[in-house]
CHARMM-style PDB file with segment names, atoms N, HN, CA, C and O in Angstrom:
ATOM      1  N   MET     1     106.312  82.167 139.976  1.00  0.00      PROA
ATOM      2  CA  MET     1     105.087  82.455 139.537  1.00  0.00      PROA
ATOM      3  C   MET     1     104.535  81.868 140.551  1.00  0.00      PROA
ATOM      4  O   MET     1     104.683  80.815 141.171  1.00  0.00      PROA
ATOM      5  N   GLY     2     103.668  83.053 140.595  1.00  0.00      PROA
ATOM      6  HN  GLY     2     103.548  83.909 140.092  1.00  0.00      PROA
ATOM      7  CA  GLY     2     102.062  82.290 142.416  1.00  0.00      PROA
ATOM      8  C   GLY     2     101.118  81.512 141.651  1.00  0.00      PROA
ATOM      9  O   GLY     2     100.675  81.489 140.503  1.00  0.00      PROA
ATOM     10  N   ALA     3     101.009  81.000 142.536  1.00  0.00      PROA
ATOM     11  HN  ALA     3     101.369  81.019 143.469  1.00  0.00      PROA
ATOM     12  CA  ALA     3      99.704  80.316 141.962  1.00  0.00      PROA
ATOM     13  C   ALA     3      98.865  80.382 141.632  1.00  0.00      PROA
ATOM     14  O   ALA     3      98.165  79.443 141.251  1.00  0.00      PROA
ATOM     15  N   THR     4      98.519  81.825 141.646  1.00  0.00      PROA
ATOM     16  HN  THR     4      99.088  82.587 141.955  1.00  0.00      PROA
ATOM     17  CA  THR     4      96.972  82.542 141.290  1.00  0.00      PROA
ATOM     18  C   THR     4      97.134  82.993 139.972  1.00  0.00      PROA
ATOM     19  O   THR     4      96.218  82.861 139.160  1.00  0.00      PROA
ATOM     20  N   ASP     5      98.044  83.433 139.719  1.00  0.00      PROA
ATOM     21  HN  ASP     5      98.789  83.540 140.378  1.00  0.00      PROA
ATOM     22  CA  ASP     5      98.963  84.425 138.023  1.00  0.00      PROA
ATOM     23  C   ASP     5      98.667  82.239 137.680  1.00  0.00      PROA
ATOM     24  O   ASP     5      97.723  81.904 136.963  1.00  0.00      PROA
ATOM     25  N   LYS     6      99.538  81.218 138.265  1.00  0.00      PROA
ATOM     26  HN  LYS     6     100.304  81.490 138.847  1.00  0.00      PROA
ATOM     27  CA  LYS     6      99.533  80.066 137.378  1.00  0.00      PROA
ATOM     28  C   LYS     6      98.149  79.825 136.888  1.00  0.00      PROA
ATOM     29  O   LYS     6      97.797  79.862 135.709  1.00  0.00      PROA
ATOM     30  N   ALA     7      97.411  79.576 137.913  1.00  0.00      PROA
ATOM     31  HN  ALA     7      97.696  79.546 138.870  1.00  0.00      PROA
ATOM     32  CA  ALA     7      95.852  79.279 137.662  1.00  0.00      PROA
ATOM     33  C   ALA     7      95.121  79.692 136.765  1.00  0.00      PROA
ATOM     34  O   ALA     7      94.288  79.048 136.128  1.00  0.00      PROA
ATOM     35  N   LYS     8      95.481  81.108 136.648  1.00  0.00      PROA
ATOM     36  HN  LYS     8      96.158  81.631 137.166  1.00  0.00      PROA
ATOM     37  CA  LYS     8      93.718  82.644 135.392  1.00  0.00      PROA
ATOM     38  C   LYS     8      94.808  81.877 134.446  1.00  0.00      PROA
ATOM     39  O   LYS     8      94.423  81.379 133.388  1.00  0.00      PROA
ATOM     40  N   ASN     9      95.953  81.807 134.783  1.00  0.00      PROA
ATOM     41  HN  ASN     9      96.266  82.212 135.643  1.00  0.00      PROA
ATOM     42  CA  ASN     9      96.403  81.124 132.877  1.00  0.00      PROA
ATOM     43  C   ASN     9      96.165  80.058 132.248  1.00  0.00      PROA
ATOM     44  O   ASN     9      95.968  79.877 131.046  1.00  0.00      PROA
ATOM     45  N   ILE    10      96.194  79.268 133.210  1.00  0.00      PROA
ATOM     46  HN  ILE    10      96.354  79.416 134.186  1.00  0.00      PROA
ATOM     47  CA  ILE    10      95.173  77.919 133.155  1.00  0.00      PROA
ATOM     48  C   ILE    10      94.045  78.131 132.538  1.00  0.00      PROA
ATOM     49  O   ILE    10      93.696  77.630 131.469  1.00  0.00      PROA
ATOM     50  N   THR    11      93.389  78.965 133.283  1.00  0.00      PROA
ATOM     51  HN  THR    11      93.673  79.372 134.151  1.00  0.00      PROA
ATOM     52  CA  THR    11      92.327  79.239 132.581  1.00  0.00      PROA
ATOM     53  C   THR    11      91.928  79.548 131.339  1.00  0.00      PROA
ATOM     54  O   THR    11      91.327  78.904 130.480  1.00  0.00      PROA
ATOM     55  N   GLU    12      92.430  80.817 131.389  1.00  0.00      PROA
ATOM     56  HN  GLU    12      92.918  81.341 132.088  1.00  0.00      PROA
ATOM     57  CA  GLU    12      92.902  81.371 129.833  1.00  0.00      PROA
ATOM     58  C   GLU    12      92.693  80.440 128.670  1.00  0.00      PROA
ATOM     59  O   GLU    12      91.962  80.654 127.703  1.00  0.00      PROA
ATOM     60  N   ASP    13      93.602  79.136 128.946  1.00  0.00      PROA
ATOM     61  HN  ASP    13      94.196  78.962 129.731  1.00  0.00      PROA
ATOM     62  CA  ASP    13      94.204  78.785 127.852  1.00  0.00      PROA
ATOM     63  C   ASP    13      92.961  77.796 127.647  1.00  0.00      PROA
ATOM     64  O   ASP    13      92.860  77.136 126.612  1.00  0.00      PROA
ATOM     65  N   LEU    14      92.141  77.732 128.546  1.00  0.00      PROA
ATOM     66  HN  LEU    14      92.223  78.268 129.386  1.00  0.00      PROA
ATOM     67  CA  LEU    14      91.767  76.308 128.642  1.00  0.00      PROA
ATOM     68  C   LEU    14      90.092  76.153 128.304  1.00  0.00      PROA
ATOM     69  O   LEU    14      89.240  75.308 128.032  1.00  0.00      PROA
ATOM     70  N   GLY    15      90.311  77.860 128.568  1.00  0.00      PROA
ATOM     71  HN  GLY    15      91.004  78.546 128.789  1.00  0.00      PROA
ATOM     72  CA  GLY    15      88.873  78.981 128.062  1.00  0.00      PROA
ATOM     73  C   GLY    15      89.059  79.203 126.304  1.00  0.00      PROA
ATOM     74  O   GLY    15      88.136  78.886 125.555  1.00  0.00      PROA
ATOM     75  N   GLY    16      90.119  79.673 125.872  1.00  0.00      PROA
ATOM     76  HN  GLY    16      90.870  79.930 126.482  1.00  0.00      PROA
ATOM     77  CA  GLY    16      90.018  79.894 124.627  1.00  0.00      PROA
ATOM     78  C   GLY    16      90.936  78.335 123.429  1.00  0.00      PROA
ATOM     79  O   GLY    16      91.621  78.535 122.426  1.00  0.00      PROA
ATOM     80  N   LYS    17      90.530  76.758 124.139  1.00  0.00      PROA
ATOM     81  HN  LYS    17      89.974  76.596 124.954  1.00  0.00      PROA
ATOM     82  CA  LYS    17      90.186  75.911 123.380  1.00  0.00      PROA
ATOM     83  C   LYS    17      89.349  75.859 123.360  1.00  0.00      PROA
ATOM     84  O   LYS    17      88.991  75.675 122.197  1.00  0.00      PROA
ATOM     85  N   ALA    18      88.530  75.905 124.039  1.00  0.00      PROA
ATOM     86  HN  ALA    18      88.821  76.055 124.984  1.00  0.00      PROA
ATOM     87  CA  ALA    18      86.593  75.686 124.372  1.00  0.00      PROA
ATOM     88  C   ALA    18      86.132  76.546 123.217  1.00  0.00      PROA
ATOM     89  O   ALA    18      85.206  76.164 122.501  1.00  0.00      PROA
ATOM     90  N   LYS    19      86.668  77.542 123.043  1.00  0.00      PROA
ATOM     91  HN  LYS    19      87.420  77.852 123.625  1.00  0.00      PROA
ATOM     92  CA  LYS    19      86.338  78.616 122.246  1.00  0.00      PROA
ATOM     93  C   LYS    19      86.340  78.342 120.662  1.00  0.00      PROA
ATOM     94  O   LYS    19      85.475  78.711 119.867  1.00  0.00      PROA
ATOM     95  N   GLU    20      87.685  77.499 120.338  1.00  0.00      PROA
ATOM     96  HN  GLU    20      88.388  77.199 120.983  1.00  0.00      PROA
ATOM     97  CA  GLU    20      88.143  77.138 119.463  1.00  0.00      PROA
ATOM     98  C   GLU    20      87.428  75.990 118.657  1.00  0.00      PROA
ATOM     99  O   GLU    20      87.050  75.877 117.491  1.00  0.00      PROA
ATOM    100  N   ALA    21      87.399  75.070 119.933  1.00  0.00      PROA
ATOM    101  HN  ALA    21      87.706  75.162 120.880  1.00  0.00      PROA
ATOM    102  CA  ALA    21      86.722  73.357 119.679  1.00  0.00      PROA
ATOM    103  C   ALA    21      85.517  74.445 119.566  1.00  0.00      PROA
ATOM    104  O   ALA    21      86.217  75.244 118.944  1.00  0.00      PROA
ATOM    105  N   ALA    22      84.442  75.026 119.652  1.00  0.00      PROA
ATOM    106  HN  ALA    22      83.873  74.377 120.157  1.00  0.00      PROA
ATOM    107  CA  ALA    22      83.178  75.855 119.788  1.00  0.00      PROA
ATOM    108  C   ALA    22      83.061  75.909 118.116  1.00  0.00      PROA
ATOM    109  O   ALA    22      82.290  75.428 117.286  1.00  0.00      PROA
ATOM    110  N   GLY    23      84.400  76.868 118.078  1.00  0.00      PROA
ATOM    111  HN  GLY    23      85.027  77.259 118.752  1.00  0.00      PROA
ATOM    112  CA  GLY    23      84.368  77.543 116.717  1.00  0.00      PROA
ATOM    113  C   GLY    23      84.568  76.846 115.226  1.00  0.00      PROA
ATOM    114  O   GLY    23      84.255  77.109 114.065  1.00  0.00      PROA
ATOM    115  N   LYS    24      85.427  75.578 116.097  1.00  0.00      PROA
ATOM    116  HN  LYS    24      85.681  75.364 117.040  1.00  0.00      PROA
ATOM    117  CA  LYS    24      85.545  74.670 114.284  1.00  0.00      PROA
ATOM    118  C   LYS    24      84.330  73.815 114.744  1.00  0.00      PROA
ATOM    119  O   LYS    24      84.947  72.789 114.457  1.00  0.00      PROA
ATOM    120  N   MET    25      82.777  73.187 115.349  1.00  0.00      PROA
ATOM    121  HN  MET    25      82.276  74.020 115.582  1.00  0.00      PROA
ATOM    122  CA  MET    25      82.034  72.748 115.289  1.00  0.00      PROA
ATOM    123  C   MET    25      80.718  73.702 114.814  1.00  0.00      PROA
ATOM    124  O   MET    25      79.713  73.533 114.122  1.00  0.00      PROA
ATOM    125  N   THR    26      81.100  74.404 115.312  1.00  0.00      PROA
ATOM    126  HN  THR    26      81.916  74.541 115.873  1.00  0.00      PROA
ATOM    127  CA  THR    26      79.640  75.494 114.551  1.00  0.00      PROA
ATOM    128  C   THR    26      80.183  76.365 112.972  1.00  0.00      PROA
ATOM    129  O   THR    26      79.559  77.292 112.457  1.00  0.00      PROA
ATOM    130  N   ASP    27      81.333  75.831 112.501  1.00  0.00      PROA
ATOM    131  HN  ASP    27      81.840  75.078 112.919  1.00  0.00      PROA
ATOM    132  CA  ASP    27      81.974  76.644 111.413  1.00  0.00      PROA
ATOM    133  C   ASP    27      82.049  78.316 111.870  1.00  0.00      PROA
ATOM    134  O   ASP    27      81.833  79.208 111.049  1.00  0.00      PROA
ATOM    135  N   ASN    28      82.324  78.533 113.035  1.00  0.00      PROA
ATOM    136  HN  ASN    28      82.499  77.809 113.702  1.00  0.00      PROA
ATOM    137  CA  ASN    28      82.589  79.970 112.977  1.00  0.00      PROA
ATOM    138  C   ASN    28      83.863  80.220 113.155  1.00  0.00      PROA
ATOM    139  O   ASN    28      84.580  80.034 114.138  1.00  0.00      PROA
ATOM    140  N   GLU    29      84.135  80.755 111.885  1.00  0.00      PROA
ATOM    141  HN  GLU    29      83.553  80.906 111.086  1.00  0.00      PROA
ATOM    142  CA  GLU    29      85.920  81.182 111.857  1.00  0.00      PROA
ATOM    143  C   GLU    29      85.963  82.344 113.083  1.00  0.00      PROA
ATOM    144  O   GLU    29      86.643  82.139 114.089  1.00  0.00      PROA
ATOM    145  N   ARG    30      85.493  83.084 112.979  1.00  0.00      PROA
ATOM    146  HN  ARG    30      84.942  83.251 112.162  1.00  0.00      PROA
ATOM    147  CA  ARG    30      85.634  83.945 114.355  1.00  0.00      PROA
ATOM    148  C   ARG    30      85.717  83.471 115.260  1.00  0.00      PROA
ATOM    149  O   ARG    30      86.623  83.901 115.974  1.00  0.00      PROA
ATOM    150  N   LEU    31      85.054  82.572 115.695  1.00  0.00      PROA
ATOM    151  HN  LEU    31      84.318  82.223 115.115  1.00  0.00      PROA
ATOM    152  CA  LEU    31      85.058  81.892 117.623  1.00  0.00      PROA
ATOM    153  C   LEU    31      86.715  81.392 117.702  1.00  0.00      PROA
ATOM    154  O   LEU    31      87.609  81.974 118.317  1.00  0.00      PROA
ATOM    155  N   GLU    32      86.844  80.032 116.820  1.00  0.00      PROA
ATOM    156  HN  GLU    32      86.118  79.560 116.320  1.00  0.00      PROA
ATOM    157  CA  GLU    32      87.912  79.682 117.005  1.00  0.00      PROA
ATOM    158  C   GLU    32      88.942  80.863 116.608  1.00  0.00      PROA
ATOM    159  O   GLU    32      89.954  80.891 117.308  1.00  0.00      PROA
ATOM    160  N   ALA    33      88.852  81.757 115.684  1.00  0.00      PROA
ATOM    161  HN  ALA    33      88.030  81.735 115.115  1.00  0.00      PROA
ATOM    162  CA  ALA    33      90.152  82.540 116.035  1.00  0.00      PROA
ATOM    163  C   ALA    33      90.095  83.321 117.651  1.00  0.00      PROA
ATOM    164  O   ALA    33      91.097  83.379 118.364  1.00  0.00      PROA
ATOM    165  N   GLU    34      89.379  83.623 117.866  1.00  0.00      PROA
ATOM    166  HN  GLU    34      88.566  83.576 117.286  1.00  0.00      PROA
ATOM    167  CA  GLU    34      89.278  84.137 119.214  1.00  0.00      PROA
ATOM    168  C   GLU    34      89.531  82.905 120.222  1.00  0.00      PROA
ATOM    169  O   GLU    34      90.460  83.199 120.975  1.00  0.00      PROA
ATOM    170  N   GLY    35      89.406  82.595 120.285  1.00  0.00      PROA
ATOM    171  HN  GLY    35      88.652  82.355 119.674  1.00  0.00      PROA
ATOM    172  CA  GLY    35      90.319  80.818 120.973  1.00  0.00      PROA
ATOM    173  C   GLY    35      91.452  80.428 120.750  1.00  0.00      PROA
ATOM    174  O   GLY    35      92.143  79.848 121.587  1.00  0.00      PROA
ATOM    175  N   GLN    36      91.812  80.701 119.555  1.00  0.00      PROA
ATOM    176  HN  GLN    36      91.251  81.173 118.875  1.00  0.00      PROA
ATOM    177  CA  GLN    36      93.178  80.522 119.119  1.00  0.00      PROA
ATOM    178  C   GLN    36      93.769  82.273 119.923  1.00  0.00      PROA
ATOM    179  O   GLN    36      94.722  82.331 120.700  1.00  0.00      PROA
ATOM    180  N   THR    37      93.107  83.260 119.578  1.00  0.00      PROA
ATOM    181  HN  THR    37      92.333  83.213 118.947  1.00  0.00      PROA
ATOM    182  CA  THR    37      94.199  84.439 120.516  1.00  0.00      PROA
ATOM    183  C   THR    37      93.793  84.113 122.321  1.00  0.00      PROA
ATOM    184  O   THR    37      94.549  84.761 123.045  1.00  0.00      PROA
ATOM    185  N   ASP    38      92.932  83.391 122.979  1.00  0.00      PROA
ATOM    186  HN  ASP    38      92.318  82.865 122.390  1.00  0.00      PROA
ATOM    187  CA  ASP    38      92.985  83.353 123.714  1.00  0.00      PROA
ATOM    188  C   ASP    38      94.020  81.916 124.393  1.00  0.00      PROA
ATOM    189  O   ASP    38      94.390  81.580 125.518  1.00  0.00      PROA
ATOM    190  N   GLN    39      94.121  81.594 123.557  1.00  0.00      PROA
ATOM    191  HN  GLN    39      93.820  81.867 122.643  1.00  0.00      PROA
ATOM    192  CA  GLN    39      95.352  80.187 124.176  1.00  0.00      PROA
ATOM    193  C   GLN    39      97.165  81.512 123.875  1.00  0.00      PROA
ATOM    194  O   GLN    39      97.995  81.838 124.724  1.00  0.00      PROA
ATOM    195  N   ALA    40      97.116  81.814 122.695  1.00  0.00      PROA
ATOM    196  HN  ALA    40      96.442  81.549 122.006  1.00  0.00      PROA
ATOM    197  CA  ALA    40      98.478  82.517 122.569  1.00  0.00      PROA
ATOM    198  C   ALA    40      98.301  83.676 124.213  1.00  0.00      PROA
ATOM    199  O   ALA    40      98.851  83.319 125.256  1.00  0.00      PROA
ATOM    200  N   LYS    41      97.683  84.666 124.157  1.00  0.00      PROA
ATOM    201  HN  LYS    41      97.236  84.956 123.311  1.00  0.00      PROA
ATOM    202  CA  LYS    41      97.959  85.750 125.355  1.00  0.00      PROA
ATOM    203  C   LYS    41      98.718  84.713 126.785  1.00  0.00      PROA
ATOM    204  O   LYS    41      99.785  84.874 127.377  1.00  0.00      PROA
ATOM    205  N   ALA    42      97.452  83.485 126.992  1.00  0.00      PROA
ATOM    206  HN  ALA    42      96.585  83.354 126.511  1.00  0.00      PROA
ATOM    207  CA  ALA    42      97.950  82.381 128.431  1.00  0.00      PROA
ATOM    208  C   ALA    42      99.713  82.098 127.661  1.00  0.00      PROA
ATOM    209  O   ALA    42     100.741  82.317 128.302  1.00  0.00      PROA
ATOM    210  N   ASP    43      99.703  81.721 126.595  1.00  0.00      PROA
ATOM    211  HN  ASP    43      98.868  81.543 126.074  1.00  0.00      PROA
ATOM    212  CA  ASP    43     101.328  81.099 126.390  1.00  0.00      PROA
ATOM    213  C   ASP    43     102.193  82.793 126.687  1.00  0.00      PROA
ATOM    214  O   ASP    43     102.776  83.082 127.732  1.00  0.00      PROA
ATOM    215  N   LEU    44     102.123  83.255 126.067  1.00  0.00      PROA
ATOM    216  HN  LEU    44     101.649  83.019 125.218  1.00  0.00      PROA
ATOM    217  CA  LEU    44     102.951  84.729 126.394  1.00  0.00      PROA
ATOM    218  C   LEU    44     103.212  84.939 128.201  1.00  0.00      PROA
ATOM    219  O   LEU    44     104.271  85.098 128.808  1.00  0.00      PROA
ATOM    220  N   LYS    45     101.686  84.857 128.755  1.00  0.00      PROA
ATOM    221  HN  LYS    45     100.825  84.728 128.261  1.00  0.00      PROA
ATOM    222  CA  LYS    45     101.745  85.677 129.982  1.00  0.00      PROA
ATOM    223  C   LYS    45     102.199  84.491 130.656  1.00  0.00      PROA
ATOM    224  O   LYS    45     102.270  84.735 131.861  1.00  0.00      PROA
ATOM    225  N   GLN    46     102.529  83.332 130.395  1.00  0.00      PROA
ATOM    226  HN  GLN    46     102.471  83.133 129.417  1.00  0.00      PROA
ATOM    227  CA  GLN    46     103.310  82.425 131.275  1.00  0.00      PROA
ATOM    228  C   GLN    46     104.967  81.901 130.919  1.00  0.00      PROA
ATOM    229  O   GLN    46     105.787  81.133 131.423  1.00  0.00      PROA
ATOM    230  N   ARG    47     104.902  82.682 129.918  1.00  0.00      PROA
ATOM    231  HN  ARG    47     104.237  83.306 129.508  1.00  0.00      PROA
ATOM    232  CA  ARG    47     106.522  82.140 129.395  1.00  0.00      PROA
ATOM    233  C   ARG    47     107.123  83.531 129.860  1.00  0.00      PROA
ATOM    234  O   ARG    47     108.350  83.634 129.854  1.00  0.00      PROA
ATOM    235  N   GLY    48     106.010  85.085 130.439  1.00  0.00      PROA
ATOM    236  HN  GLY    48     105.014  85.002 130.444  1.00  0.00      PROA
ATOM    237  CA  GLY    48     106.623  85.911 131.120  1.00  0.00      PROA
ATOM    238  C   GLY    48     106.821  85.559 132.332  1.00  0.00      PROA
ATOM    239  O   GLY    48     108.051  85.597 132.314  1.00  0.00      PROA
ATOM    240  N   GLU    49     106.556  85.241 133.385  1.00  0.00      PROA
ATOM    241  HN  GLU    49     105.557  85.210 133.400  1.00  0.00      PROA
ATOM    242  CA  GLU    49     106.698  84.886 134.663  1.00  0.00      PROA
ATOM    243  C   GLU    49     107.589  83.706 134.934  1.00  0.00      PROA
ATOM    244  O   GLU    49     107.974  83.506 136.086  1.00  0.00      PROA
ATOM    245  N   GLN    50     107.968  82.849 133.870  1.00  0.00      PROA
ATOM    246  HN  GLN    50     107.655  83.012 132.935  1.00  0.00      PROA
ATOM    247  CA  GLN    50     108.810  81.558 133.920  1.00  0.00      PROA
ATOM    248  C   GLN    50     109.985  82.509 133.990  1.00  0.00      PROA
ATOM    249  O   GLN    50     110.609  82.359 135.041  1.00  0.00      PROA
ATOM    250  N   LEU    51     110.738  83.938 132.766  1.00  0.00      PROA
ATOM    251  HN  LEU    51     110.231  84.060 131.913  1.00  0.00      PROA
ATOM    252  CA  LEU    51     111.364  84.779 132.543  1.00  0.00      PROA
ATOM    253  C   LEU    51     111.811  85.205 133.726  1.00  0.00      PROA
ATOM    254  O   LEU    51     112.915  84.941 134.202  1.00  0.00      PROA
ATOM    255  N   LYS    52     110.437  86.282 134.523  1.00  0.00      PROA
ATOM    256  HN  LYS    52     109.540  86.497 134.137  1.00  0.00      PROA
ATOM    257  CA  LYS    52     110.475  86.833 136.232  1.00  0.00      PROA
ATOM    258  C   LYS    52     111.272  85.603 137.020  1.00  0.00      PROA
ATOM    259  O   LYS    52     112.425  85.648 137.451  1.00  0.00      PROA
ATOM    260  N   ASP    53     110.545  84.739 137.073  1.00  0.00      PROA
ATOM    261  HN  ASP    53     109.608  84.702 136.723  1.00  0.00      PROA
ATOM    262  CA  ASP    53     110.814  83.756 137.677  1.00  0.00      PROA
ATOM    263  C   ASP    53     112.641  83.182 137.853  1.00  0.00      PROA
ATOM    264  O   ASP    53     113.341  82.838 138.805  1.00  0.00      PROA
ATOM    265  N   ALA    54     112.804  83.301 136.671  1.00  0.00      PROA
ATOM    266  HN  ALA    54     112.235  83.581 135.897  1.00  0.00      PROA
ATOM    267  CA  ALA    54     114.821  82.846 135.827  1.00  0.00      PROA
ATOM    268  C   ALA    54     115.367  84.126 136.134  1.00  0.00      PROA
ATOM    269  O   ALA    54     116.501  84.009 136.597  1.00  0.00      PROA
ATOM    270  N   GLY    55     114.799  85.838 136.007  1.00  0.00      PROA
ATOM    271  HN  GLY    55     113.877  85.934 135.631  1.00  0.00      PROA
ATOM    272  CA  GLY    55     115.604  86.652 136.475  1.00  0.00      PROA
ATOM    273  C   GLY    55     115.084  86.270 138.287  1.00  0.00      PROA
ATOM    274  O   GLY    55     116.272  85.948 138.289  1.00  0.00      PROA
ATOM    275  N   GLU    56     114.824  86.148 138.954  1.00  0.00      PROA
ATOM    276  HN  GLU    56     113.859  86.410 138.952  1.00  0.00      PROA
ATOM    277  CA  GLU    56     114.436  85.997 140.592  1.00  0.00      PROA
ATOM    278  C   GLU    56     115.524  85.140 140.731  1.00  0.00      PROA
ATOM    279  O   GLU    56     116.277  85.737 141.500  1.00  0.00      PROA
ATOM    280  N   ASP    57     116.031  84.087 140.425  1.00  0.00      PROA
ATOM    281  HN  ASP    57     115.419  83.602 139.799  1.00  0.00      PROA
ATOM    282  CA  ASP    57     116.879  82.725 140.644  1.00  0.00      PROA
ATOM    283  C   ASP    57     118.530  83.458 140.460  1.00  0.00      PROA
ATOM    284  O   ASP    57     119.467  83.317 141.246  1.00  0.00      PROA
ATOM    285  N   VAL    58     118.518  84.198 139.272  1.00  0.00      PROA
ATOM    286  HN  VAL    58     117.756  84.312 138.634  1.00  0.00      PROA
ATOM    287  CA  VAL    58     119.496  84.517 138.988  1.00  0.00      PROA
ATOM    288  C   VAL    58     120.294  86.020 139.782  1.00  0.00      PROA
ATOM    289  O   VAL    58     121.401  86.505 139.551  1.00  0.00      PROA
ATOM    290  N   LYS    59     119.160  86.484 140.820  1.00  0.00      PROA
ATOM    291  HN  LYS    59     118.260  86.090 141.008  1.00  0.00      PROA
ATOM    292  CA  LYS    59     119.790  87.635 141.340  1.00  0.00      PROA
ATOM    293  C   LYS    59     120.189  86.945 142.860  1.00  0.00      PROA
ATOM    294  O   LYS    59     121.159  87.206 143.572  1.00  0.00      PROA
ATOM    295  N   ASP    60     119.263  86.130 143.052  1.00  0.00      PROA
ATOM    296  HN  ASP    60     118.475  85.918 142.474  1.00  0.00      PROA
ATOM    297  CA  ASP    60     119.602  84.930 144.031  1.00  0.00      PROA
ATOM    298  C   ASP    60     121.141  84.357 144.150  1.00  0.00      PROA
ATOM    299  O   ASP    60     121.790  84.578 145.172  1.00  0.00      PROA
ATOM    300  N   ALA    61     121.524  83.834 143.379  1.00  0.00      PROA
ATOM    301  HN  ALA    61     120.997  83.655 142.549  1.00  0.00      PROA
ATOM    302  CA  ALA    61     122.455  82.778 142.606  1.00  0.00      PROA
ATOM    303  C   ALA    61     123.710  84.244 143.478  1.00  0.00      PROA
ATOM    304  O   ALA    61     124.590  84.028 144.310  1.00  0.00      PROA
ATOM    305  N   PHE    62     123.369  85.390 142.968  1.00  0.00      PROA
ATOM    306  HN  PHE    62     122.654  85.566 142.292  1.00  0.00      PROA
ATOM    307  CA  PHE    62     124.399  86.640 143.363  1.00  0.00      PROA
ATOM    308  C   PHE    62     124.644  86.804 144.182  1.00  0.00      PROA
ATOM    309  O   PHE    62     125.821  86.942 144.517  1.00  0.00      PROA
ATOM    310  N   ARG    63     123.441  86.894 145.124  1.00  0.00      PROA
ATOM    311  HN  ARG    63     122.485  86.782 144.852  1.00  0.00      PROA
ATOM    312  CA  ARG    63     122.998  87.011 146.559  1.00  0.00      PROA
ATOM    313  C   ARG    63     123.734  86.037 147.228  1.00  0.00      PROA
ATOM    314  O   ARG    63     124.474  86.653 147.994  1.00  0.00      PROA
ATOM    315  N   GLY    64     123.974  84.496 147.375  1.00  0.00      PROA
ATOM    316  HN  GLY    64     123.372  83.995 146.753  1.00  0.00      PROA
ATOM    317  CA  GLY    64     124.659  84.588 148.466  1.00  0.00      PROA
ATOM    318  C   GLY    64     125.036  82.958 147.738  1.00  0.00      PROA
ATOM    319  OT1 GLY    64     125.821  82.197 148.302  1.00  0.00      PROA
TER     320      GLY     64
END
């Protein structure tokens, strides 16, 4: 996973946590749900990058 992609995922996750917290504090269910969605998106992106990295490791193992 590239450092840039990892930083973007972390930023999206933190933004989602902030939105969720703000939604809870203001009793805004929509904002809270948006925050949870942002966190889920960041998690899926990170897992996709991890799978991509694992695939590269397997490919490298067969090369030599």
